[in-house]
Amino acid sequence: MAEPGTLPPGFEELEVLAVGTVLLVEALSGLSLNGLTIFSFCKTPELWTPSHLLVLSLAVADSGISLNALIAAVSSLLRRWPYGSDGCQAHGFQGFATALASICGSAAIAWGRYHHYCTRSQLAWNTAVLLVLFVWLSSVFWAALPLLGWGHYDYEPLGTCCTLDYSRGDRNFISFLITMAFFNFLMPLFITLTSYSLMEQKLAKSGRLQVNTTLPGRTLLFCWGPYAVLYLCAAVADMSSISPKLQMVPALIAKTVPTVNAVNYALGSEVIRRGIWQCLLPERSVRGRAQ
C-alpha cells in the first residue's frame, strides 16, 4: 500500500485519478439502478412473487458490489487506503461475499426461469426462499474462509481497495482458488449456460421465450472471467511479470456487473419496469389504472 501523499508503485497521478473516476461512475450507476429496483419491489405488490424474489436478491448483491466500488473509488481519489488493516479485511470480505452472491444469484435466476418456462409450473415460495438462503449462506461461508486462514485478503496493486491476495501463489492460495472457483464460478456458469440452452431448444421455435438467454452467460464469462484468468496466472506464474495496471483491469471490468444485471433483469422485464415507473411517477400510474 502506498504511503499517504505518495503514488502507488507503477501508477502515475492521472492513472490513479482515472481508476478512481471509473470506479465512481460504476458505483453510482450500479447503486442507482439496483437501488431503484429494490425500492420498486418494496412499493409494488405486483412484484411480490417467488421468481421476482430471486431478482430482488440479485439486486441486493449487486448493490453490495457497487457499495464496495464506491469505497474503493473514494480511496483511489484520496490516493490512499484510510481505513487500516481491519478495514481492508472487512472491505475484502464484503466485496467477495456480494460478488459470490451475484454470481450464484444469476445461476439461481437461470434455473428458476428454466423451471418456469420448461416445466410449465410456477416457482414455489419455499423453493425461492431456500434458493436465496443457500446463495447468501454459501457466499458468506466462502467469503469468511480467508478470514479464518484459508486464503487471505490484502490490498490490490493500486493500494486503495482490497480483495483476495493472489500475490503469494502458495499452496494455501492455490488450494483455496481451485476449490472456490469450481463451486462458485464453474458450477454457476454451467447451470446458467445449461438452463438457458435448454430453454432455447424447447421454446425458441414456439416464440414464447421472452427473456434474454445469451446476456447472463456472457456477463459471467466476460465480466468475471478476467478475474478467473488473473487468479489462474497467479497460481502458475510469478505475478511480478504482470504490470500493476494490467492487474487492476479485472477489478474495473467486474464492477460493471451491477449495471449490466440491472439492465438485463430489471429494465429488461416489463413487469419490473412497470413497477419502477409506478414508484417514479405514482400519480401517473394511478391515473393509468383508473382509465
PDB file of C-alpha atoms in Angstrom:
ATOM      1  CA  MET A   1       0.000   0.000   0.000  1.00  0.00           C
ATOM      2  CA  ALA A   2       1.248   3.474  -0.854  1.00  0.00           C
ATOM      3  CA  GLU A   3       2.079   5.889   1.963  1.00  0.00           C
ATOM      4  CA  PRO A   4      -0.201   8.937   2.374  1.00  0.00           C
ATOM      5  CA  GLY A   5       0.625  11.575  -0.212  1.00  0.00           C
ATOM      6  CA  THR A   6       2.590   9.213  -2.442  1.00  0.00           C
ATOM      7  CA  LEU A   7       1.578   7.366  -5.588  1.00  0.00           C
ATOM      8  CA  PRO A   8       1.325   3.555  -5.652  1.00  0.00           C
ATOM      9  CA  PRO A   9       4.261   1.859  -7.428  1.00  0.00           C
ATOM     10  CA  GLY A  10       3.633   1.523 -11.166  1.00  0.00           C
ATOM     11  CA  PHE A  11       0.975   4.262 -11.340  1.00  0.00           C
ATOM     12  CA  GLU A  12       1.049   7.911 -12.340  1.00  0.00           C
ATOM     13  CA  GLU A  13      -1.153  10.679 -10.972  1.00  0.00           C
ATOM     14  CA  LEU A  14      -3.517  10.703 -13.967  1.00  0.00           C
ATOM     15  CA  GLU A  15      -3.855   6.913 -13.926  1.00  0.00           C
ATOM     16  CA  VAL A  16      -4.858   6.845 -10.262  1.00  0.00           C
ATOM     17  CA  LEU A  17      -7.380   9.611 -10.936  1.00  0.00           C
ATOM     18  CA  ALA A  18      -8.738   7.698 -13.938  1.00  0.00           C
ATOM     19  CA  VAL A  19      -9.194   4.492 -11.921  1.00  0.00           C
ATOM     20  CA  GLY A  20     -10.962   6.399  -9.158  1.00  0.00           C
ATOM     21  CA  THR A  21     -13.237   8.140 -11.649  1.00  0.00           C
ATOM     22  CA  VAL A  22     -14.158   4.900 -13.429  1.00  0.00           C
ATOM     23  CA  LEU A  23     -14.896   3.201 -10.108  1.00  0.00           C
ATOM     24  CA  LEU A  24     -17.034   6.167  -9.031  1.00  0.00           C
ATOM     25  CA  VAL A  25     -19.089   6.094 -12.233  1.00  0.00           C
ATOM     26  CA  GLU A  26     -19.557   2.322 -11.964  1.00  0.00           C
ATOM     27  CA  ALA A  27     -20.531   2.589  -8.300  1.00  0.00           C
ATOM     28  CA  LEU A  28     -23.084   5.363  -8.789  1.00  0.00           C
ATOM     29  CA  SER A  29     -24.585   3.669 -11.824  1.00  0.00           C
ATOM     30  CA  GLY A  30     -24.951   0.324 -10.070  1.00  0.00           C
ATOM     31  CA  LEU A  31     -26.280   1.843  -6.848  1.00  0.00           C
ATOM     32  CA  SER A  32     -28.818   3.992  -8.687  1.00  0.00           C
ATOM     33  CA  LEU A  33     -30.241   1.253 -10.903  1.00  0.00           C
ATOM     34  CA  ASN A  34     -30.248  -1.510  -8.301  1.00  0.00           C
ATOM     35  CA  GLY A  35     -31.468   0.832  -5.563  1.00  0.00           C
ATOM     36  CA  LEU A  36     -34.380   1.817  -7.788  1.00  0.00           C
ATOM     37  CA  THR A  37     -35.080  -1.867  -8.434  1.00  0.00           C
ATOM     38  CA  ILE A  38     -35.118  -2.668  -4.706  1.00  0.00           C
ATOM     39  CA  PHE A  39     -37.330   0.347  -3.999  1.00  0.00           C
ATOM     40  CA  SER A  40     -39.800  -0.728  -6.685  1.00  0.00           C
ATOM     41  CA  PHE A  41     -40.050  -4.195  -5.102  1.00  0.00           C
ATOM     42  CA  CYS A  42     -40.835  -2.654  -1.730  1.00  0.00           C
ATOM     43  CA  LYS A  43     -43.536  -0.407  -3.185  1.00  0.00           C
ATOM     44  CA  THR A  44     -45.148  -2.655  -5.828  1.00  0.00           C
ATOM     45  CA  PRO A  45     -47.153  -5.682  -4.589  1.00  0.00           C
ATOM     46  CA  GLU A  46     -47.337  -6.953  -8.171  1.00  0.00           C
ATOM     47  CA  LEU A  47     -43.650  -7.867  -7.890  1.00  0.00           C
ATOM     48  CA  TRP A  48     -44.078  -9.971  -4.745  1.00  0.00           C
ATOM     49  CA  THR A  49     -43.690 -13.326  -6.482  1.00  0.00           C
ATOM     50  CA  PRO A  50     -41.192 -16.183  -5.962  1.00  0.00           C
ATOM     51  CA  SER A  51     -39.411 -15.621  -9.275  1.00  0.00           C
ATOM     52  CA  HIS A  52     -39.045 -11.902  -8.618  1.00  0.00           C
ATOM     53  CA  LEU A  53     -37.630 -12.682  -5.165  1.00  0.00           C
ATOM     54  CA  LEU A  54     -34.574 -14.113  -6.945  1.00  0.00           C
ATOM     55  CA  VAL A  55     -34.190 -10.869  -8.909  1.00  0.00           C
ATOM     56  CA  LEU A  56     -34.517  -8.855  -5.697  1.00  0.00           C
ATOM     57  CA  SER A  57     -31.775 -10.951  -4.072  1.00  0.00           C
ATOM     58  CA  LEU A  58     -29.522 -10.305  -7.075  1.00  0.00           C
ATOM     59  CA  ALA A  59     -30.198  -6.560  -6.883  1.00  0.00           C
ATOM     60  CA  VAL A  60     -29.193  -6.565  -3.210  1.00  0.00           C
ATOM     61  CA  ALA A  61     -25.958  -8.425  -4.041  1.00  0.00           C
ATOM     62  CA  ASP A  62     -25.165  -6.056  -6.903  1.00  0.00           C
ATOM     63  CA  SER A  63     -25.835  -3.059  -4.667  1.00  0.00           C
ATOM     64  CA  GLY A  64     -23.216  -4.517  -2.324  1.00  0.00           C
ATOM     65  CA  ILE A  65     -20.717  -4.731  -5.183  1.00  0.00           C
ATOM     66  CA  SER A  66     -21.426  -1.103  -6.095  1.00  0.00           C
ATOM     67  CA  LEU A  67     -21.018  -0.008  -2.471  1.00  0.00           C
ATOM     68  CA  ASN A  68     -17.681  -1.814  -2.397  1.00  0.00           C
ATOM     69  CA  ALA A  69     -16.707   0.026  -5.590  1.00  0.00           C
ATOM     70  CA  LEU A  70     -17.757   3.355  -4.066  1.00  0.00           C
ATOM     71  CA  ILE A  71     -15.422   2.850  -1.095  1.00  0.00           C
ATOM     72  CA  ALA A  72     -12.615   1.903  -3.495  1.00  0.00           C
ATOM     73  CA  ALA A  73     -13.376   4.970  -5.634  1.00  0.00           C
ATOM     74  CA  VAL A  74     -13.147   7.360  -2.677  1.00  0.00           C
ATOM     75  CA  SER A  75      -9.893   5.755  -1.561  1.00  0.00           C
ATOM     76  CA  SER A  76      -8.476   5.957  -5.089  1.00  0.00           C
ATOM     77  CA  LEU A  77      -9.322   9.639  -5.338  1.00  0.00           C
ATOM     78  CA  LEU A  78      -7.632  10.122  -1.949  1.00  0.00           C
ATOM     79  CA  ARG A  79      -4.660   8.105  -3.309  1.00  0.00           C
ATOM     80  CA  ARG A  80      -4.535   6.005  -0.123  1.00  0.00           C
ATOM     81  CA  TRP A  81      -6.492   3.464   1.946  1.00  0.00           C
ATOM     82  CA  PRO A  82      -7.671   5.370   5.050  1.00  0.00           C
ATOM     83  CA  TYR A  83      -9.424   2.540   6.902  1.00  0.00           C
ATOM     84  CA  GLY A  84      -6.500   0.495   8.194  1.00  0.00           C
ATOM     85  CA  SER A  85      -5.792  -3.235   8.118  1.00  0.00           C
ATOM     86  CA  ASP A  86      -9.090  -4.237   9.747  1.00  0.00           C
ATOM     87  CA  GLY A  87     -10.948  -2.069   7.260  1.00  0.00           C
ATOM     88  CA  CYS A  88      -9.127  -3.859   4.439  1.00  0.00           C
ATOM     89  CA  GLN A  89     -10.257  -7.244   5.754  1.00  0.00           C
ATOM     90  CA  ALA A  90     -13.853  -6.021   6.088  1.00  0.00           C
ATOM     91  CA  HIS A  91     -13.765  -4.490   2.605  1.00  0.00           C
ATOM     92  CA  GLY A  92     -12.376  -7.684   1.092  1.00  0.00           C
ATOM     93  CA  PHE A  93     -14.961  -9.850   2.873  1.00  0.00           C
ATOM     94  CA  GLN A  94     -17.892  -7.628   1.890  1.00  0.00           C
ATOM     95  CA  GLY A  95     -16.790  -7.394  -1.729  1.00  0.00           C
ATOM     96  CA  PHE A  96     -16.110 -11.116  -2.064  1.00  0.00           C
ATOM     97  CA  ALA A  97     -19.384 -12.130  -0.376  1.00  0.00           C
ATOM     98  CA  THR A  98     -21.534  -9.897  -2.576  1.00  0.00           C
ATOM     99  CA  ALA A  99     -19.617 -10.910  -5.709  1.00  0.00           C
ATOM    100  CA  LEU A 100     -20.243 -14.605  -4.989  1.00  0.00           C
ATOM    101  CA  ALA A 101     -23.900 -13.844  -4.186  1.00  0.00           C
ATOM    102  CA  SER A 102     -24.206 -12.071  -7.543  1.00  0.00           C
ATOM    103  CA  ILE A 103     -22.632 -14.952  -9.481  1.00  0.00           C
ATOM    104  CA  CYS A 104     -24.670 -17.646  -7.731  1.00  0.00           C
ATOM    105  CA  GLY A 105     -27.778 -15.446  -7.808  1.00  0.00           C
ATOM    106  CA  SER A 106     -27.567 -15.243 -11.589  1.00  0.00           C
ATOM    107  CA  ALA A 107     -27.395 -19.040 -11.724  1.00  0.00           C
ATOM    108  CA  ALA A 108     -30.419 -19.282  -9.413  1.00  0.00           C
ATOM    109  CA  ILE A 109     -32.424 -16.994 -11.715  1.00  0.00           C
ATOM    110  CA  ALA A 110     -31.389 -19.094 -14.716  1.00  0.00           C
ATOM    111  CA  TRP A 111     -32.581 -22.267 -13.014  1.00  0.00           C
ATOM    112  CA  GLY A 112     -35.790 -20.548 -11.891  1.00  0.00           C
ATOM    113  CA  ARG A 113     -36.526 -19.426 -15.434  1.00  0.00           C
ATOM    114  CA  TYR A 114     -35.850 -22.907 -16.769  1.00  0.00           C
ATOM    115  CA  HIS A 115     -38.255 -24.308 -14.173  1.00  0.00           C
ATOM    116  CA  HIS A 116     -40.917 -21.752 -15.125  1.00  0.00           C
ATOM    117  CA  TYR A 117     -40.654 -21.964 -18.903  1.00  0.00           C
ATOM    118  CA  CYS A 118     -39.847 -25.653 -19.368  1.00  0.00           C
ATOM    119  CA  THR A 119     -41.884 -27.366 -16.668  1.00  0.00           C
ATOM    120  CA  ARG A 120     -44.863 -25.003 -17.063  1.00  0.00           C
ATOM    121  CA  SER A 121     -45.246 -24.694 -13.305  1.00  0.00           C
ATOM    122  CA  GLN A 122     -44.779 -21.628 -11.131  1.00  0.00           C
ATOM    123  CA  LEU A 123     -41.793 -21.463  -8.830  1.00  0.00           C
ATOM    124  CA  ALA A 124     -42.981 -22.131  -5.275  1.00  0.00           C
ATOM    125  CA  TRP A 125     -42.295 -19.667  -2.466  1.00  0.00           C
ATOM    126  CA  ASN A 126     -40.494 -22.216  -0.308  1.00  0.00           C
ATOM    127  CA  THR A 127     -38.205 -23.148  -3.228  1.00  0.00           C
ATOM    128  CA  ALA A 128     -37.392 -19.483  -3.961  1.00  0.00           C
ATOM    129  CA  VAL A 129     -36.697 -18.718  -0.284  1.00  0.00           C
ATOM    130  CA  LEU A 130     -34.446 -21.775   0.027  1.00  0.00           C
ATOM    131  CA  LEU A 131     -32.543 -20.735  -3.100  1.00  0.00           C
ATOM    132  CA  VAL A 132     -31.985 -17.224  -1.748  1.00  0.00           C
ATOM    133  CA  LEU A 133     -30.879 -18.552   1.648  1.00  0.00           C
ATOM    134  CA  PHE A 134     -28.500 -21.014   0.007  1.00  0.00           C
ATOM    135  CA  VAL A 135     -26.987 -18.306  -2.217  1.00  0.00           C
ATOM    136  CA  TRP A 136     -26.302 -15.948   0.684  1.00  0.00           C
ATOM    137  CA  LEU A 137     -25.225 -18.518   3.274  1.00  0.00           C
ATOM    138  CA  SER A 138     -22.886 -20.156   0.769  1.00  0.00           C
ATOM    139  CA  SER A 139     -21.426 -16.793  -0.273  1.00  0.00           C
ATOM    140  CA  VAL A 140     -20.846 -15.684   3.324  1.00  0.00           C
ATOM    141  CA  PHE A 141     -19.273 -19.064   4.121  1.00  0.00           C
ATOM    142  CA  TRP A 142     -16.759 -18.878   1.281  1.00  0.00           C
ATOM    143  CA  ALA A 143     -16.010 -15.202   1.934  1.00  0.00           C
ATOM    144  CA  ALA A 144     -15.338 -15.949   5.612  1.00  0.00           C
ATOM    145  CA  LEU A 145     -12.747 -18.637   4.897  1.00  0.00           C
ATOM    146  CA  PRO A 146      -9.901 -16.160   4.115  1.00  0.00           C
ATOM    147  CA  LEU A 147     -10.598 -14.508   7.475  1.00  0.00           C
ATOM    148  CA  LEU A 148     -10.100 -17.916   9.092  1.00  0.00           C
ATOM    149  CA  GLY A 149      -6.806 -18.651   7.344  1.00  0.00           C
ATOM    150  CA  TRP A 150      -7.709 -20.432   4.096  1.00  0.00           C
ATOM    151  CA  GLY A 151      -6.870 -17.742   1.574  1.00  0.00           C
ATOM    152  CA  HIS A 152      -6.126 -14.153   2.559  1.00  0.00           C
ATOM    153  CA  TYR A 153      -7.411 -10.633   1.874  1.00  0.00           C
ATOM    154  CA  ASP A 154      -4.930  -7.911   1.007  1.00  0.00           C
ATOM    155  CA  TYR A 155      -4.583  -4.684  -0.965  1.00  0.00           C
ATOM    156  CA  GLU A 156      -4.907  -4.684  -4.743  1.00  0.00           C
ATOM    157  CA  PRO A 157      -1.935  -3.247  -6.711  1.00  0.00           C
ATOM    158  CA  LEU A 158      -3.367   0.265  -6.543  1.00  0.00           C
ATOM    159  CA  GLY A 159      -3.387   0.003  -2.743  1.00  0.00           C
ATOM    160  CA  THR A 160      -6.820   1.622  -2.421  1.00  0.00           C
ATOM    161  CA  CYS A 161      -9.081  -1.440  -2.352  1.00  0.00           C
ATOM    162  CA  CYS A 162      -8.874  -4.975  -1.002  1.00  0.00           C
ATOM    163  CA  THR A 163      -9.524  -8.414  -2.458  1.00  0.00           C
ATOM    164  CA  LEU A 164      -8.165 -11.947  -2.326  1.00  0.00           C
ATOM    165  CA  ASP A 165      -4.392 -11.867  -2.079  1.00  0.00           C
ATOM    166  CA  TYR A 166      -3.222 -13.617  -5.229  1.00  0.00           C
ATOM    167  CA  SER A 167       0.377 -12.386  -4.995  1.00  0.00           C
ATOM    168  CA  ARG A 168       1.555 -15.260  -2.788  1.00  0.00           C
ATOM    169  CA  GLY A 169       0.846 -18.200  -5.082  1.00  0.00           C
ATOM    170  CA  ASP A 170       1.480 -20.717  -2.290  1.00  0.00           C
ATOM    171  CA  ARG A 171      -0.349 -23.984  -1.604  1.00  0.00           C
ATOM    172  CA  ASN A 172      -2.808 -22.254   0.677  1.00  0.00           C
ATOM    173  CA  PHE A 173      -3.878 -19.869  -2.091  1.00  0.00           C
ATOM    174  CA  ILE A 174      -3.876 -22.496  -4.860  1.00  0.00           C
ATOM    175  CA  SER A 175      -5.983 -24.991  -2.893  1.00  0.00           C
ATOM    176  CA  PHE A 176      -8.485 -22.279  -1.959  1.00  0.00           C
ATOM    177  CA  LEU A 177      -8.556 -20.923  -5.509  1.00  0.00           C
ATOM    178  CA  ILE A 178      -9.245 -24.280  -7.170  1.00  0.00           C
ATOM    179  CA  THR A 179     -11.960 -25.279  -4.712  1.00  0.00           C
ATOM    180  CA  MET A 180     -13.623 -21.859  -4.675  1.00  0.00           C
ATOM    181  CA  ALA A 181     -13.504 -21.468  -8.462  1.00  0.00           C
ATOM    182  CA  PHE A 182     -15.130 -24.858  -9.017  1.00  0.00           C
ATOM    183  CA  PHE A 183     -18.055 -24.280  -6.655  1.00  0.00           C
ATOM    184  CA  ASN A 184     -18.536 -20.523  -7.170  1.00  0.00           C
ATOM    185  CA  PHE A 185     -17.640 -19.886 -10.809  1.00  0.00           C
ATOM    186  CA  LEU A 186     -17.588 -23.044 -12.906  1.00  0.00           C
ATOM    187  CA  MET A 187     -20.728 -24.599 -11.402  1.00  0.00           C
ATOM    188  CA  PRO A 188     -22.828 -21.395 -11.581  1.00  0.00           C
ATOM    189  CA  LEU A 189     -21.574 -20.830 -15.117  1.00  0.00           C
ATOM    190  CA  PHE A 190     -22.534 -24.399 -16.083  1.00  0.00           C
ATOM    191  CA  ILE A 191     -26.001 -24.027 -14.527  1.00  0.00           C
ATOM    192  CA  THR A 192     -26.558 -20.690 -16.259  1.00  0.00           C
ATOM    193  CA  LEU A 193     -25.434 -21.821 -19.710  1.00  0.00           C
ATOM    194  CA  THR A 194     -27.239 -25.160 -19.481  1.00  0.00           C
ATOM    195  CA  SER A 195     -30.519 -23.673 -18.247  1.00  0.00           C
ATOM    196  CA  TYR A 196     -30.739 -21.066 -20.988  1.00  0.00           C
ATOM    197  CA  SER A 197     -29.581 -23.543 -23.638  1.00  0.00           C
ATOM    198  CA  LEU A 198     -32.361 -25.977 -22.696  1.00  0.00           C
ATOM    199  CA  MET A 199     -34.850 -23.115 -22.716  1.00  0.00           C
ATOM    200  CA  GLU A 200     -33.803 -22.133 -26.225  1.00  0.00           C
ATOM    201  CA  GLN A 201     -34.046 -25.692 -27.501  1.00  0.00           C
ATOM    202  CA  LYS A 202     -37.533 -26.135 -26.105  1.00  0.00           C
ATOM    203  CA  LEU A 203     -39.155 -22.743 -26.597  1.00  0.00           C
ATOM    204  CA  ALA A 204     -37.305 -20.731 -29.221  1.00  0.00           C
ATOM    205  CA  LYS A 205     -39.319 -22.134 -32.121  1.00  0.00           C
ATOM    206  CA  SER A 206     -42.636 -21.505 -30.356  1.00  0.00           C
ATOM    207  CA  GLY A 207     -41.864 -17.818 -29.917  1.00  0.00           C
ATOM    208  CA  ARG A 208     -42.798 -17.932 -26.218  1.00  0.00           C
ATOM    209  CA  LEU A 209     -39.274 -17.206 -24.988  1.00  0.00           C
ATOM    210  CA  GLN A 210     -39.435 -13.690 -23.534  1.00  0.00           C
ATOM    211  CA  VAL A 211     -36.054 -13.453 -21.774  1.00  0.00           C
ATOM    212  CA  ASN A 212     -32.513 -12.777 -22.943  1.00  0.00           C
ATOM    213  CA  THR A 213     -30.822 -16.179 -22.970  1.00  0.00           C
ATOM    214  CA  THR A 214     -27.342 -15.049 -24.008  1.00  0.00           C
ATOM    215  CA  LEU A 215     -26.514 -11.984 -21.881  1.00  0.00           C
ATOM    216  CA  PRO A 216     -26.405 -13.710 -18.437  1.00  0.00           C
ATOM    217  CA  GLY A 217     -23.838 -16.288 -19.566  1.00  0.00           C
ATOM    218  CA  ARG A 218     -21.797 -13.664 -21.373  1.00  0.00           C
ATOM    219  CA  THR A 219     -21.864 -11.444 -18.277  1.00  0.00           C
ATOM    220  CA  LEU A 220     -20.400 -14.245 -16.166  1.00  0.00           C
ATOM    221  CA  LEU A 221     -17.768 -15.048 -18.789  1.00  0.00           C
ATOM    222  CA  PHE A 222     -16.667 -11.572 -19.815  1.00  0.00           C
ATOM    223  CA  CYS A 223     -17.103  -9.714 -16.513  1.00  0.00           C
ATOM    224  CA  TRP A 224     -15.909 -12.345 -14.032  1.00  0.00           C
ATOM    225  CA  GLY A 225     -13.745 -14.354 -16.447  1.00  0.00           C
ATOM    226  CA  PRO A 226     -10.827 -11.851 -16.347  1.00  0.00           C
ATOM    227  CA  TYR A 227     -10.619 -12.323 -12.570  1.00  0.00           C
ATOM    228  CA  ALA A 228     -10.544 -16.104 -13.085  1.00  0.00           C
ATOM    229  CA  VAL A 229      -7.719 -15.708 -15.621  1.00  0.00           C
ATOM    230  CA  LEU A 230      -5.806 -13.422 -13.240  1.00  0.00           C
ATOM    231  CA  TYR A 231      -6.088 -15.927 -10.396  1.00  0.00           C
ATOM    232  CA  LEU A 232      -5.056 -18.755 -12.704  1.00  0.00           C
ATOM    233  CA  CYS A 233      -1.971 -16.797 -13.751  1.00  0.00           C
ATOM    234  CA  ALA A 234      -1.184 -16.165 -10.088  1.00  0.00           C
ATOM    235  CA  ALA A 235      -1.339 -19.910  -9.426  1.00  0.00           C
ATOM    236  CA  VAL A 236       1.092 -20.873 -12.180  1.00  0.00           C
ATOM    237  CA  ALA A 237       3.283 -17.805 -12.752  1.00  0.00           C
ATOM    238  CA  ASP A 238       5.131 -15.005 -10.978  1.00  0.00           C
ATOM    239  CA  MET A 239       2.770 -12.014 -10.695  1.00  0.00           C
ATOM    240  CA  SER A 240       5.691  -9.593 -10.758  1.00  0.00           C
ATOM    241  CA  SER A 241       5.847 -10.206 -14.507  1.00  0.00           C
ATOM    242  CA  ILE A 242       2.371  -8.653 -14.909  1.00  0.00           C
ATOM    243  CA  SER A 243       2.183  -4.869 -14.591  1.00  0.00           C
ATOM    244  CA  PRO A 244       0.126  -3.450 -11.683  1.00  0.00           C
ATOM    245  CA  LYS A 245      -2.025  -1.517 -14.144  1.00  0.00           C
ATOM    246  CA  LEU A 246      -2.943  -4.704 -16.010  1.00  0.00           C
ATOM    247  CA  GLN A 247      -3.761  -6.418 -12.720  1.00  0.00           C
ATOM    248  CA  MET A 248      -6.349  -3.694 -12.000  1.00  0.00           C
ATOM    249  CA  VAL A 249      -8.259  -4.310 -15.245  1.00  0.00           C
ATOM    250  CA  PRO A 250     -10.281  -7.338 -13.988  1.00  0.00           C
ATOM    251  CA  ALA A 251     -11.483  -5.335 -10.972  1.00  0.00           C
ATOM    252  CA  LEU A 252     -12.703  -2.493 -13.186  1.00  0.00           C
ATOM    253  CA  ILE A 253     -14.468  -4.912 -15.533  1.00  0.00           C
ATOM    254  CA  ALA A 254     -16.128  -6.811 -12.668  1.00  0.00           C
ATOM    255  CA  LYS A 255     -17.574  -3.589 -11.224  1.00  0.00           C
ATOM    256  CA  THR A 256     -19.720  -3.207 -14.371  1.00  0.00           C
ATOM    257  CA  VAL A 257     -21.750  -6.300 -13.399  1.00  0.00           C
ATOM    258  CA  PRO A 258     -24.324  -4.435 -11.242  1.00  0.00           C
ATOM    259  CA  THR A 259     -25.223  -2.121 -14.110  1.00  0.00           C
ATOM    260  CA  VAL A 260     -25.370  -4.922 -16.681  1.00  0.00           C
ATOM    261  CA  ASN A 261     -27.532  -7.084 -14.423  1.00  0.00           C
ATOM    262  CA  ALA A 262     -29.890  -4.197 -13.637  1.00  0.00           C
ATOM    263  CA  VAL A 263     -30.377  -3.503 -17.330  1.00  0.00           C
ATOM    264  CA  ASN A 264     -30.943  -7.191 -18.093  1.00  0.00           C
ATOM    265  CA  TYR A 265     -33.070  -8.393 -15.176  1.00  0.00           C
ATOM    266  CA  ALA A 266     -34.854  -5.201 -14.070  1.00  0.00           C
ATOM    267  CA  LEU A 267     -35.104  -2.833 -17.024  1.00  0.00           C
ATOM    268  CA  GLY A 268     -35.394  -5.841 -19.350  1.00  0.00           C
ATOM    269  CA  SER A 269     -38.519  -7.092 -17.557  1.00  0.00           C
ATOM    270  CA  GLU A 270     -41.781  -5.390 -18.461  1.00  0.00           C
ATOM    271  CA  VAL A 271     -43.302  -6.165 -15.051  1.00  0.00           C
ATOM    272  CA  ILE A 272     -40.346  -4.794 -13.069  1.00  0.00           C
ATOM    273  CA  ARG A 273     -40.013  -1.840 -15.425  1.00  0.00           C
ATOM    274  CA  ARG A 274     -43.672  -1.015 -14.832  1.00  0.00           C
ATOM    275  CA  GLY A 275     -43.091  -1.262 -11.084  1.00  0.00           C
ATOM    276  CA  ILE A 276     -40.179   1.172 -11.347  1.00  0.00           C
ATOM    277  CA  TRP A 277     -42.336   3.657 -13.243  1.00  0.00           C
ATOM    278  CA  GLN A 278     -45.055   3.311 -10.597  1.00  0.00           C
ATOM    279  CA  CYS A 279     -42.504   4.325  -7.986  1.00  0.00           C
ATOM    280  CA  LEU A 280     -41.121   7.211 -10.025  1.00  0.00           C
ATOM    281  CA  LEU A 281     -44.492   8.521 -11.228  1.00  0.00           C
ATOM    282  CA  PRO A 282     -47.117   7.281  -8.745  1.00  0.00           C
ATOM    283  CA  GLU A 283     -49.776   9.825  -9.736  1.00  0.00           C
ATOM    284  CA  ARG A 284     -49.469   8.943 -13.401  1.00  0.00           C
ATOM    285  CA  SER A 285     -49.725   5.237 -12.547  1.00  0.00           C
ATOM    286  CA  VAL A 286     -52.908   5.793 -10.543  1.00  0.00           C
ATOM    287  CA  ARG A 287     -54.482   7.747 -13.421  1.00  0.00           C
ATOM    288  CA  GLY A 288     -53.469   4.985 -15.838  1.00  0.00           C
ATOM    289  CA  ARG A 289     -55.159   2.301 -13.742  1.00  0.00           C
ATOM    290  CA  ALA A 290     -58.279   4.457 -13.372  1.00  0.00           C
ATOM    291  CA  GLN A 291     -58.574   4.864 -17.122  1.00  0.00           C
TER     292      GLN A 291
END
